[in-house]
Coordinates of C-alpha atoms in Angstrom, one line a residue:
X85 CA 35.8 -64.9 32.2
X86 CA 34.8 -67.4 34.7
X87 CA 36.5 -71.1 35.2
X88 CA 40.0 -70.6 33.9
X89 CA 42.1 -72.9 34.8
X90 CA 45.5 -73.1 37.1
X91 CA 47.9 -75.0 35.2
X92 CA 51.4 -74.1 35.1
X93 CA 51.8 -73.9 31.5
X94 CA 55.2 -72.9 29.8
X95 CA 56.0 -68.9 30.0
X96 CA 53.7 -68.6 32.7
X97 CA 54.6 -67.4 36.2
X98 CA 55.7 -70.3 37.9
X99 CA 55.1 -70.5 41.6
X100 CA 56.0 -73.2 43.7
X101 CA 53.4 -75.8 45.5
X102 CA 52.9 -73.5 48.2
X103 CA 51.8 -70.3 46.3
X104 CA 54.7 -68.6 47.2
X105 CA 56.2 -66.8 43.8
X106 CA 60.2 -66.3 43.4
X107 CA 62.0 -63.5 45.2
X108 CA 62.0 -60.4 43.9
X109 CA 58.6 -60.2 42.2
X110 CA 56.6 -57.7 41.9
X111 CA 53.5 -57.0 43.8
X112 CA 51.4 -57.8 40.9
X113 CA 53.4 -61.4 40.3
X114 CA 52.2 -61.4 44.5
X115 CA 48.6 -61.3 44.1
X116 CA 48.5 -63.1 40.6
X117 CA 48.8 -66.5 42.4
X118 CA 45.5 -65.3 44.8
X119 CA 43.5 -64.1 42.3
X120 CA 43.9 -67.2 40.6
X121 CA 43.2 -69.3 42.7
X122 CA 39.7 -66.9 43.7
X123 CA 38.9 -67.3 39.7
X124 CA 39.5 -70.8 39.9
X125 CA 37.2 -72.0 42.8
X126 CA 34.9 -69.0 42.0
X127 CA 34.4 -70.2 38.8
X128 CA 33.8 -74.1 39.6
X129 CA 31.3 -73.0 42.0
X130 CA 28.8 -70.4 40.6
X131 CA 29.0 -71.4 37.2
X132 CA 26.7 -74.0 37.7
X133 CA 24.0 -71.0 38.8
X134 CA 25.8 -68.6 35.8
X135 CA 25.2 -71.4 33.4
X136 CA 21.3 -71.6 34.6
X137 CA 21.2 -67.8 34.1
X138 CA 22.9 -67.7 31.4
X139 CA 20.5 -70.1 29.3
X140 CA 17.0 -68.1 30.9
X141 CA 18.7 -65.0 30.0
X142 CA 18.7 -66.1 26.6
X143 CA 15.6 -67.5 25.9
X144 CA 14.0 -64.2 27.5
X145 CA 15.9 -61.9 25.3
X146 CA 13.9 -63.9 22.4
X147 CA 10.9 -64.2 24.5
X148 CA 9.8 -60.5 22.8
X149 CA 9.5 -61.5 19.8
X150 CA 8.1 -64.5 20.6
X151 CA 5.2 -62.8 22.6
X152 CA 4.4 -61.2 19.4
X153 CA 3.3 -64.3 17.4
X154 CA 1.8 -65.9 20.2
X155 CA -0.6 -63.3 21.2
X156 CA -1.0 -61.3 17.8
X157 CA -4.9 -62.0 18.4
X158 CA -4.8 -60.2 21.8
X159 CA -2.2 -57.8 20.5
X160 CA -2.9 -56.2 16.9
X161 CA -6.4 -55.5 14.8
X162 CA -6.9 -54.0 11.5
X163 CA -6.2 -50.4 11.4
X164 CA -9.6 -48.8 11.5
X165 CA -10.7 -45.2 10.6
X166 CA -10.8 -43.7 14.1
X167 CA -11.0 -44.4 17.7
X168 CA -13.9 -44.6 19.9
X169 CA -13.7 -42.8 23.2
X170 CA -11.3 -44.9 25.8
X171 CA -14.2 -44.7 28.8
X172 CA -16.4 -46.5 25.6
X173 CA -13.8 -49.0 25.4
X174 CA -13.1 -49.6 29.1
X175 CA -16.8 -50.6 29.6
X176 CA -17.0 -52.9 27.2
X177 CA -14.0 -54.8 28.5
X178 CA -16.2 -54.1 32.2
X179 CA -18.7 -55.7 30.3
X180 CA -17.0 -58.8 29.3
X181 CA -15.6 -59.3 32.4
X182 CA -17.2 -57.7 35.3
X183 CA -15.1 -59.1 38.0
X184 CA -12.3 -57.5 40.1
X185 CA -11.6 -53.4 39.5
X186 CA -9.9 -51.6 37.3
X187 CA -6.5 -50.5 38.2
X188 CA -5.3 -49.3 35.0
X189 CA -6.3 -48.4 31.5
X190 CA -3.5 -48.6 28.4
X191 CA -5.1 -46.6 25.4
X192 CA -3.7 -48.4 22.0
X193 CA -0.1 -46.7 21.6
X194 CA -0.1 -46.7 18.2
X195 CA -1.9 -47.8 14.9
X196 CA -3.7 -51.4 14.9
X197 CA -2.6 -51.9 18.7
X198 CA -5.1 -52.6 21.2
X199 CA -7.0 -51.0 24.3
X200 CA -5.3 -52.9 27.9
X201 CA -7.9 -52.7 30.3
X202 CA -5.9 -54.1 33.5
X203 CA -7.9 -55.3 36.1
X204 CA -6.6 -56.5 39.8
X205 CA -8.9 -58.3 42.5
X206 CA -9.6 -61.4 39.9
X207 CA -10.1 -64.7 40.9
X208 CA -7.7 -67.0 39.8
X209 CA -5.3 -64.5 39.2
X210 CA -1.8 -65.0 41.0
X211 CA -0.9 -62.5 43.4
X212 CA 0.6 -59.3 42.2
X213 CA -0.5 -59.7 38.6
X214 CA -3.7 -58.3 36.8
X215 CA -5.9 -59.9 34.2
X216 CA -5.4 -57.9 31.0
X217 CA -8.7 -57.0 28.8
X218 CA -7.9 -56.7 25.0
X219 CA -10.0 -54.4 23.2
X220 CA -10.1 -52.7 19.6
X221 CA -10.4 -49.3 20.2
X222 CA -12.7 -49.0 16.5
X223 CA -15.2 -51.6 17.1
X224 CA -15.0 -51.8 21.3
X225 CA -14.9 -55.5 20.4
X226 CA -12.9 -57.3 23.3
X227 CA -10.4 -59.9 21.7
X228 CA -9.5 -61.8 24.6
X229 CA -8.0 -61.3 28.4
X230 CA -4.6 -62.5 29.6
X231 CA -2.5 -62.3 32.8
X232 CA -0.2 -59.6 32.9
X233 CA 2.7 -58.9 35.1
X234 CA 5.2 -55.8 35.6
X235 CA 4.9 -52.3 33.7
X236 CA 6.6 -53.9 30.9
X237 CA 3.5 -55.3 30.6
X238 CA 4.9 -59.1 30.1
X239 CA 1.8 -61.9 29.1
X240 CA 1.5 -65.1 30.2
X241 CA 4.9 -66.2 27.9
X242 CA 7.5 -64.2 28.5
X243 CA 6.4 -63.6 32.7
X244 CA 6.9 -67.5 33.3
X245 CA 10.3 -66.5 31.6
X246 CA 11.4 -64.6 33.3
X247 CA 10.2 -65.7 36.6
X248 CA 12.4 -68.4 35.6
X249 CA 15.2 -66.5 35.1
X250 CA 14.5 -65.3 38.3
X251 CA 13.6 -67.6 41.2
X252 CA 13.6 -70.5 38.9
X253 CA 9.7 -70.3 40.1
X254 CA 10.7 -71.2 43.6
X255 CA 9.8 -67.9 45.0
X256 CA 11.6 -65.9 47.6
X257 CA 13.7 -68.8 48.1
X258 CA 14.7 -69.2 44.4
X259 CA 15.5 -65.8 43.7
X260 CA 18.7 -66.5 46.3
X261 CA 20.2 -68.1 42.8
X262 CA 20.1 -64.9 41.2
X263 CA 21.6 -62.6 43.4
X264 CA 24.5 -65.4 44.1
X265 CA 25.2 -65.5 40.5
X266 CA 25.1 -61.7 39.7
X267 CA 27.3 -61.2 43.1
X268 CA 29.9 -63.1 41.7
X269 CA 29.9 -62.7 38.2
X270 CA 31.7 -59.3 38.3
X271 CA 34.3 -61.0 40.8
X272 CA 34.5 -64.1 38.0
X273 CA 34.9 -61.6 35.5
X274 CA 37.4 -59.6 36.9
X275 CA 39.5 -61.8 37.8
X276 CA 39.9 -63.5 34.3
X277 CA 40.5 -59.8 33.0
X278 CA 43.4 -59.5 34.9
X279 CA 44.9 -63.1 34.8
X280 CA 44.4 -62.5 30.6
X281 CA 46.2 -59.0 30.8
X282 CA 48.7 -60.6 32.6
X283 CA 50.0 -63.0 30.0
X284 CA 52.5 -62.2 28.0
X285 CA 52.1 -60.9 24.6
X286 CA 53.3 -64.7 23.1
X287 CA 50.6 -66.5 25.2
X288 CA 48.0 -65.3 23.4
X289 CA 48.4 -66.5 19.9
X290 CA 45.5 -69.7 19.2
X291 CA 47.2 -70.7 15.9
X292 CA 49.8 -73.5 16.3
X293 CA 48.7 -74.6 20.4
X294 CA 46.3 -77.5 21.0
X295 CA 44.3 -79.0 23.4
X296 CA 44.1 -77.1 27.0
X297 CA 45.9 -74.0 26.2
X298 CA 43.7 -73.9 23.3
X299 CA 40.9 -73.6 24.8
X300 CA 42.5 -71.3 27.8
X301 CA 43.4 -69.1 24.9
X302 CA 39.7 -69.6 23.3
X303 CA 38.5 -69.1 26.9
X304 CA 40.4 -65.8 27.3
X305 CA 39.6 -64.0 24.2
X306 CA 35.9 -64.4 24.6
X307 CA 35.9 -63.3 27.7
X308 CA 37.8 -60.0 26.8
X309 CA 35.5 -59.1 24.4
X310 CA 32.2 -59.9 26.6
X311 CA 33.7 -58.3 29.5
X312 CA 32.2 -55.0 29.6
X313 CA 28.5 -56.7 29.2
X314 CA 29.3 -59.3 31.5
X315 CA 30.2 -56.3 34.2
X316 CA 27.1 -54.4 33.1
X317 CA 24.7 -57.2 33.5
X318 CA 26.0 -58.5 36.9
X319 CA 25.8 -54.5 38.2
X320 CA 22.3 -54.2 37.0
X321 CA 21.4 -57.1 38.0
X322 CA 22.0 -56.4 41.6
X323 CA 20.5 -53.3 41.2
X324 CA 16.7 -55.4 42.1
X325 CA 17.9 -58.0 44.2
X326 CA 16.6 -59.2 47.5
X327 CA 19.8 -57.9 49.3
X328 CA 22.1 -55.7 47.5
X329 CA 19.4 -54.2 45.9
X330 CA 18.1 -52.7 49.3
X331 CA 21.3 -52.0 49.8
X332 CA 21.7 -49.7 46.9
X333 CA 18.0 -48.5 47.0
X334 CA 18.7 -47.0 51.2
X335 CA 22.2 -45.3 49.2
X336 CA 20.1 -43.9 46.6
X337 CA 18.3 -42.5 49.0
X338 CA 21.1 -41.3 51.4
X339 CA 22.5 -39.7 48.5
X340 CA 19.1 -37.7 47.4
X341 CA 18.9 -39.8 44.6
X342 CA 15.5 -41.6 44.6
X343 CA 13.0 -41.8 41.9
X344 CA 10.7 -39.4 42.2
X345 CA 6.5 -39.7 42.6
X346 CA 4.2 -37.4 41.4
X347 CA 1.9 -36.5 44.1
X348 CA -1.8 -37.9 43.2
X349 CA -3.7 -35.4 45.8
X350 CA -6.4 -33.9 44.3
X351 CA -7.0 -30.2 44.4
X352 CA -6.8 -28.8 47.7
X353 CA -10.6 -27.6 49.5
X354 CA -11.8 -30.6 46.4
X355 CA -13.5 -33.0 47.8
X356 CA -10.8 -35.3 46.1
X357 CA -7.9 -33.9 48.1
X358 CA -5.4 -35.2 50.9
X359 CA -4.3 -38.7 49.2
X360 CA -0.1 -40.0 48.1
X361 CA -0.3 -42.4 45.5
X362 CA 3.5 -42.8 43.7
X363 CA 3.3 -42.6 39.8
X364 CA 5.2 -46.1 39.8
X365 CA 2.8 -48.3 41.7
X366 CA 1.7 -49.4 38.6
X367 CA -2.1 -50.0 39.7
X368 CA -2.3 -51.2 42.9
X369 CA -5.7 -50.5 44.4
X370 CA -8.2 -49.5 41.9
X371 CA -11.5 -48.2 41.2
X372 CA -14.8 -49.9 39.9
X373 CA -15.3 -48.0 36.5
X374 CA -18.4 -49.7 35.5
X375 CA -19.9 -46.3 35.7
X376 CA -17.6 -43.9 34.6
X377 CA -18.6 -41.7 32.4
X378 CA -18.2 -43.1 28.6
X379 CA -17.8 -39.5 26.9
X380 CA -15.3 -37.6 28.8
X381 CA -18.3 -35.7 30.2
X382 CA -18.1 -34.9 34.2
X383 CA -21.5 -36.9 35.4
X384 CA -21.2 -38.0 39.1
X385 CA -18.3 -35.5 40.1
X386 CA -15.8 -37.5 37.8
X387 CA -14.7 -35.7 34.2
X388 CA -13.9 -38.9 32.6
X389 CA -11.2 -41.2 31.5
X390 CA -10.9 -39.3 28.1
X391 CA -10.8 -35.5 29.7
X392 CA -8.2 -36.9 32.1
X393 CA -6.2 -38.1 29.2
X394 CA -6.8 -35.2 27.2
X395 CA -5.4 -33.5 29.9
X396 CA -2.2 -35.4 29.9
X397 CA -1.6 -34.6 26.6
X398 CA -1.9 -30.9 26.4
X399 CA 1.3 -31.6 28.9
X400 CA 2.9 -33.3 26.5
X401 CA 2.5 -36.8 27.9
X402 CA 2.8 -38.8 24.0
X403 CA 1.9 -42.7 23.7
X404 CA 2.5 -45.0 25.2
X405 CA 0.7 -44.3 28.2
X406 CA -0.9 -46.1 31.3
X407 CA -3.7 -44.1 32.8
X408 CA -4.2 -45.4 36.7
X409 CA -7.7 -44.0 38.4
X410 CA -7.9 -42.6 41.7
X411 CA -7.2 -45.0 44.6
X412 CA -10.4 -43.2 46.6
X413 CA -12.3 -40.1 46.9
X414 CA -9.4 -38.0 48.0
X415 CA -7.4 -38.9 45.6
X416 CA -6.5 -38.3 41.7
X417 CA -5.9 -39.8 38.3
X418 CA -2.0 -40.4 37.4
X419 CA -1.4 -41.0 33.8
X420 CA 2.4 -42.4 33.3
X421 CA 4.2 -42.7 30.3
X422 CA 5.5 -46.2 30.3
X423 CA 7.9 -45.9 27.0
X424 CA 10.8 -48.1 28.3
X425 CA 12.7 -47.5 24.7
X426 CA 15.0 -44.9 23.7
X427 CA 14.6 -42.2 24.3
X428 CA 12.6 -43.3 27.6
X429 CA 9.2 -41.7 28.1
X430 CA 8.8 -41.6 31.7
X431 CA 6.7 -38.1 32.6
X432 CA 3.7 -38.2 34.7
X433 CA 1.5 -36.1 35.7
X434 CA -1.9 -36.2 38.0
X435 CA -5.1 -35.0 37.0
X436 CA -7.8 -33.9 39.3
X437 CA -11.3 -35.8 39.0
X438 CA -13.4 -33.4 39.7
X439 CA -12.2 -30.3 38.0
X440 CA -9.6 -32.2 34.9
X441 CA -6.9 -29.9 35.7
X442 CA -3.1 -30.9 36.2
X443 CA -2.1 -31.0 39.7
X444 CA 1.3 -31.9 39.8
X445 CA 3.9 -32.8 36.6
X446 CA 7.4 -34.9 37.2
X447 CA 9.4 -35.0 34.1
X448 CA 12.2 -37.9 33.2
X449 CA 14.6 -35.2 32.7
X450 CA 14.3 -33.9 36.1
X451 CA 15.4 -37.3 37.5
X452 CA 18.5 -37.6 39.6
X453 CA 21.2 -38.8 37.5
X454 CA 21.2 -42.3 39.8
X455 CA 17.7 -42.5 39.0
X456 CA 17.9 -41.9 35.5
X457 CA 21.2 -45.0 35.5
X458 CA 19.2 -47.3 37.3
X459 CA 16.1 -46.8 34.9
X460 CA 18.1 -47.2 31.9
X461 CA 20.2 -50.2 33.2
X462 CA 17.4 -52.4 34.1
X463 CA 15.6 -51.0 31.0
X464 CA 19.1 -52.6 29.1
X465 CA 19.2 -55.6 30.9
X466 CA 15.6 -56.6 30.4
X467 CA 15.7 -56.2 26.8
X468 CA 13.6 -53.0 26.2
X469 CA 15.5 -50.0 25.8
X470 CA 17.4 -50.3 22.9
X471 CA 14.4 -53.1 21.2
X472 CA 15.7 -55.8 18.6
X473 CA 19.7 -54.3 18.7
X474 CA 19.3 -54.8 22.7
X475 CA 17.3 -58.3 22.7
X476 CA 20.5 -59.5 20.3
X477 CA 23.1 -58.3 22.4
X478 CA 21.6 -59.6 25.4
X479 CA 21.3 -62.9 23.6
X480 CA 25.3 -63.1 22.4
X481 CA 26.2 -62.3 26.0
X482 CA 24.4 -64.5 27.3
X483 CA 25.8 -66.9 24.3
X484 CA 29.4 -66.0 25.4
X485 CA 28.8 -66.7 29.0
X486 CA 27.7 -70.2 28.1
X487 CA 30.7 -71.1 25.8
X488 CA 33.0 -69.4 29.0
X489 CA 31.7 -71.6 31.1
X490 CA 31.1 -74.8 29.1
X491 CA 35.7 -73.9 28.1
X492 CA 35.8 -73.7 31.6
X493 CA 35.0 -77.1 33.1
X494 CA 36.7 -78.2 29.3
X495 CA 39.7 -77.2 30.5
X496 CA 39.6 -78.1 34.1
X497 CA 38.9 -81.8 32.7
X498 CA 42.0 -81.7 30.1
X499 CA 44.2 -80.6 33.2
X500 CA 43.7 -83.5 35.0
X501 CA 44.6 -87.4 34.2
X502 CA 42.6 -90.0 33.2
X503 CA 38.9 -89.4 34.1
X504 CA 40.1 -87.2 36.9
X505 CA 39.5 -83.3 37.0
X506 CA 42.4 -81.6 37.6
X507 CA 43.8 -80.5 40.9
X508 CA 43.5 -76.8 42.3
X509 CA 45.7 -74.1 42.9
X510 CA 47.6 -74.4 45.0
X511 CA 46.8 -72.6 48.5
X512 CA 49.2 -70.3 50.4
X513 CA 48.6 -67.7 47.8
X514 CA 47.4 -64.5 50.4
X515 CA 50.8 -65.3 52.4
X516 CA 52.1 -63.5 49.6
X517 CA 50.3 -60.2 49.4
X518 CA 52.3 -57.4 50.8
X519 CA 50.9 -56.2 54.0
X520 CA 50.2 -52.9 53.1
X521 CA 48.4 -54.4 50.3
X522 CA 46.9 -56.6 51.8
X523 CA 45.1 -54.7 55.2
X524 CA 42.9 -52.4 52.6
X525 CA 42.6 -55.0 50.4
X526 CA 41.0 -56.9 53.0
X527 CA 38.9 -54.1 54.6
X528 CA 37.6 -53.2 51.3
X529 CA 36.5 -57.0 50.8
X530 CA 35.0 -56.7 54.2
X531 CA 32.6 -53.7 53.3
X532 CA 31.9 -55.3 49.6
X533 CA 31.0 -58.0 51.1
X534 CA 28.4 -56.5 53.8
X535 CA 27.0 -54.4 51.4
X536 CA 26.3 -57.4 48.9
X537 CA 25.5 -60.6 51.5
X538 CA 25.9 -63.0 48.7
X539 CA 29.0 -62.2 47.8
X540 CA 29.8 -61.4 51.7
X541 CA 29.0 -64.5 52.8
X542 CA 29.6 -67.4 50.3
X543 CA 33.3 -65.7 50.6
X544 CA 33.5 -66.2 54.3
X545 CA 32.1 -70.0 53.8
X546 CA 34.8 -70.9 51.5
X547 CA 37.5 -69.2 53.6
X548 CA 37.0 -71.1 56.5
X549 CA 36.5 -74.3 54.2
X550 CA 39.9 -74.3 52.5
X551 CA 41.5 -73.7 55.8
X552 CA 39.9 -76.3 57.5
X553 CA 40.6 -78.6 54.8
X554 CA 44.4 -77.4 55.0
X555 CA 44.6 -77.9 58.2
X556 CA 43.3 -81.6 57.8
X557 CA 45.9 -82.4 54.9
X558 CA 48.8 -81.1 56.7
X559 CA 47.9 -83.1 60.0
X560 CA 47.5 -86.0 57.4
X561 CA 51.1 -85.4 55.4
X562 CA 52.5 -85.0 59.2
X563 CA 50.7 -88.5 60.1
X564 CA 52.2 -90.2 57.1
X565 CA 55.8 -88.9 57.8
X566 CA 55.1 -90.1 61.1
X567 CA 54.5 -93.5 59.9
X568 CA 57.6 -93.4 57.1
X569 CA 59.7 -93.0 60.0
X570 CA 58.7 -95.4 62.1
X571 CA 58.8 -98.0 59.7
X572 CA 62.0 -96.7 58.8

């Protein structure tokens, strides 16, 4: 629930202008004063970058549907009576546009879909995305070529999106926003949970109240029910950060709990054998298919796109599919199901060249279970595992956060006077926290905050702000008493 405000409305807990709560509370009345005051400047803060989330998030949960209309040329072709062999289609799209390599071939998926023929090494193409051939896979007709980026395989539309949503298109740089605001929404969040539990029962009612507690008890109640996504989307966002998301990706692998890579060496004593290449790379490198074989048949020590994919089904491997070609001679193919919907499709397998057997097989359901969260997380958070149902819930949460925000500063306007904001909390308020409260409390801050830096540090920054500015008002309320007196 981020930006509540601090006013000392009737019923509440009252504490007195230095934070300090009456004698005899409990140690929850101790800390309510601190984490009010954390909500408070938390809130005022990052909801400027929250807000600027919040509205990007939005427009990329309806940037699927969206990529539909727009590129329905590119995308869908009358449903023809059968398909032509995919090495057929990949030269034609080689054909079109002989520039750059191949790096990865997407057979149609399903029914009037078409062929991707994703190439990498064109000019004019940014760096780290591939120019996406079009082509119907019952005429070989190529229907047009777009920049593609990410194995959700996002167009032109929804990838400057969501490169807004994340660096605001400012690069390394930008992408500092993000991580700051998904470091501290959970912190936001949880802190107006508990303030909210922490009324009492008669608090709560909207009916009868006006004006600022109105729209704290407007404030509250959607925040209570967006809670739980709020939480989900600030965890899975962290989850591919700059910082926190190395963080958790060196745990993962502490904890044995990586995602796992097929291995794409080919047959040992072939003359394809002793190469890595990770199932996920999503088609870095590449290999000039202008002369691949265009019927499956094994011309040139190479089976063919079509035996290799033949081969990937007979181990179950079902559309969609992205079929990646040997990175060099002593490599293999890896054909990787890209389903991101549930339930996910995410088996791979590699397929030797030279001889069009399997070599090795990884199966989702042998994934570590911290693999198989983080998979379906970002899968949720991007929009794509649940389709429509998860593009509309993303959209109301990210609906929710902007009314939160936008009731926020509302309120912190109606608590002040005249054209004046109101006035913070009150500090003081960790003077209150039990000792033996307040030593693990602060150790476990300490390690949250190493772990994610943009949490971590922002935190530090405004602790040694507010009591530097303390500092200066009570050397400026002694100055003034000073003066009272001698004018006295």
């Amino acid at each position: 629930m981020p930006l509540t405000t601090a006013s000392r409305t009737p019923g509440e807990d009252q504490e007195d202008p230095a934070g300090r709560p009456p004698a005899g509370r409990s140690v929850r009345s101790a800390l309510r004063p601190l984490v009010l005051r954390l909500h408070f400047y938390a809130g005022v803060c990052v909801a400027p970058f929250l807000l600027v989330a919040a509205v990007t998030g939005l427009l990329y949960a309806c940037s699927f549907q969206a990529e539909k209309v727009v590129y329905a040329h590119e995308l869908r072709v009358p449903v023809g009576t059968s398909e032509l062999p995919v090495a057929r289609q990949v030269a034609a799209a080689r054909t079109a546009h002989p520039e750059g390599k191949v790096s990865a071939v997407r057979p149609s998926p399903e029914p009037g879909a078409t062929t991707r023929v994703l190439l990498s090494g064109v000019p004019g193409v940014a760096s780290g995305h591939t120019l996406a051939v079009f082509v119907n896979p019952y005429t070989a007709e190529v229907r047009g070529a777009l920049e593609q980026y990410g194995s959700t395989g996002a167009l032109p539309l929804r990838t400057w999106i969501d490169e807004f949503h994340r660096d605001l298109h400012l690069g390394g740089v930008g992408r500092l926003y993000s991580e700051f605001a998904a470091s501290w929404l959970w912190v936001i969040t949880g802190g107006g949970l508990l303030l909210w539990c922490g009324r009492r029962r008669s608090q709560r009612r909207v009916r009868g109240v006006s004006g600022r507690r109105r729209a704290l008890s407007l404030h509250g109640a959607v925040g209570v029910w967006a809670a739980a996504g709020l939480f989900f989307l600030s965890a899975t966002g962290l989850t591919w950060s700059a910082y926190a998301g190395a963080h958790i990706s060196d745990l993962r692998d502490a904890l044995g709990q990586a995602t796992p890579a097929v291995s794409a060496a080919a047959a040992p004593g072939g003359e394809h054998a002793g190469h890595d290449m990770s199932a996920g790379h999503g088609g870095h490198g590449g290999h000039d298919m202008r002369n691949m074989p265009m019927h499956g048949g094994g011309t040139g020590g190479d089976v063919g796109l079509d035996a290799v994919l033949k081969a990937a089904r007979g181990e179950g491997l079902s559309d969609p599919v992205e079929i990646v070609p040997p990175a060099g001679d002593s490599s293999a193919y890896v054909v990787q199901q890209i389903g991101r919907s549930w339930p996910e499709k995410q088996d791979a397998v590699a397929v030797d060249p030279g001889s069009g057997e399997v070599t090795d097989v990884v199966r989702f359901a042998d994934y570590p279970v911290l693999a198989k969260l983080t998979r379906w997380g970002v899968d949720a958070h991007t929009g794509t595992l649940f389709g429509l149902v998860n593009q509309v819930v993303l959209a109301a949460l990210a609906l929710a956060l902007v009314v939160l925000i936008l009731l926020g500063y509302r309120m912190w306007w109606q608590r002040g006077r005249g054209t004046a904001f109101g006035r913070p909390v009150p500090r003081g308020a960790w003077r209150n926290v039990p000792l033996r409260l307040g030593l693990p409390l602060a150790a476990a801050v300490a390690v949250l905050g190493w772990f994610v830096p943009l949490l971590g540090i922002p935190l530090v920054v405004f602790l040694v702000a507010d009591i530097a500015l303390g500092a200066v008002a009570r050397r400026s309320a002694r100055g003034d008493r000073g003066a009272s007196a001698a004018a006295g």
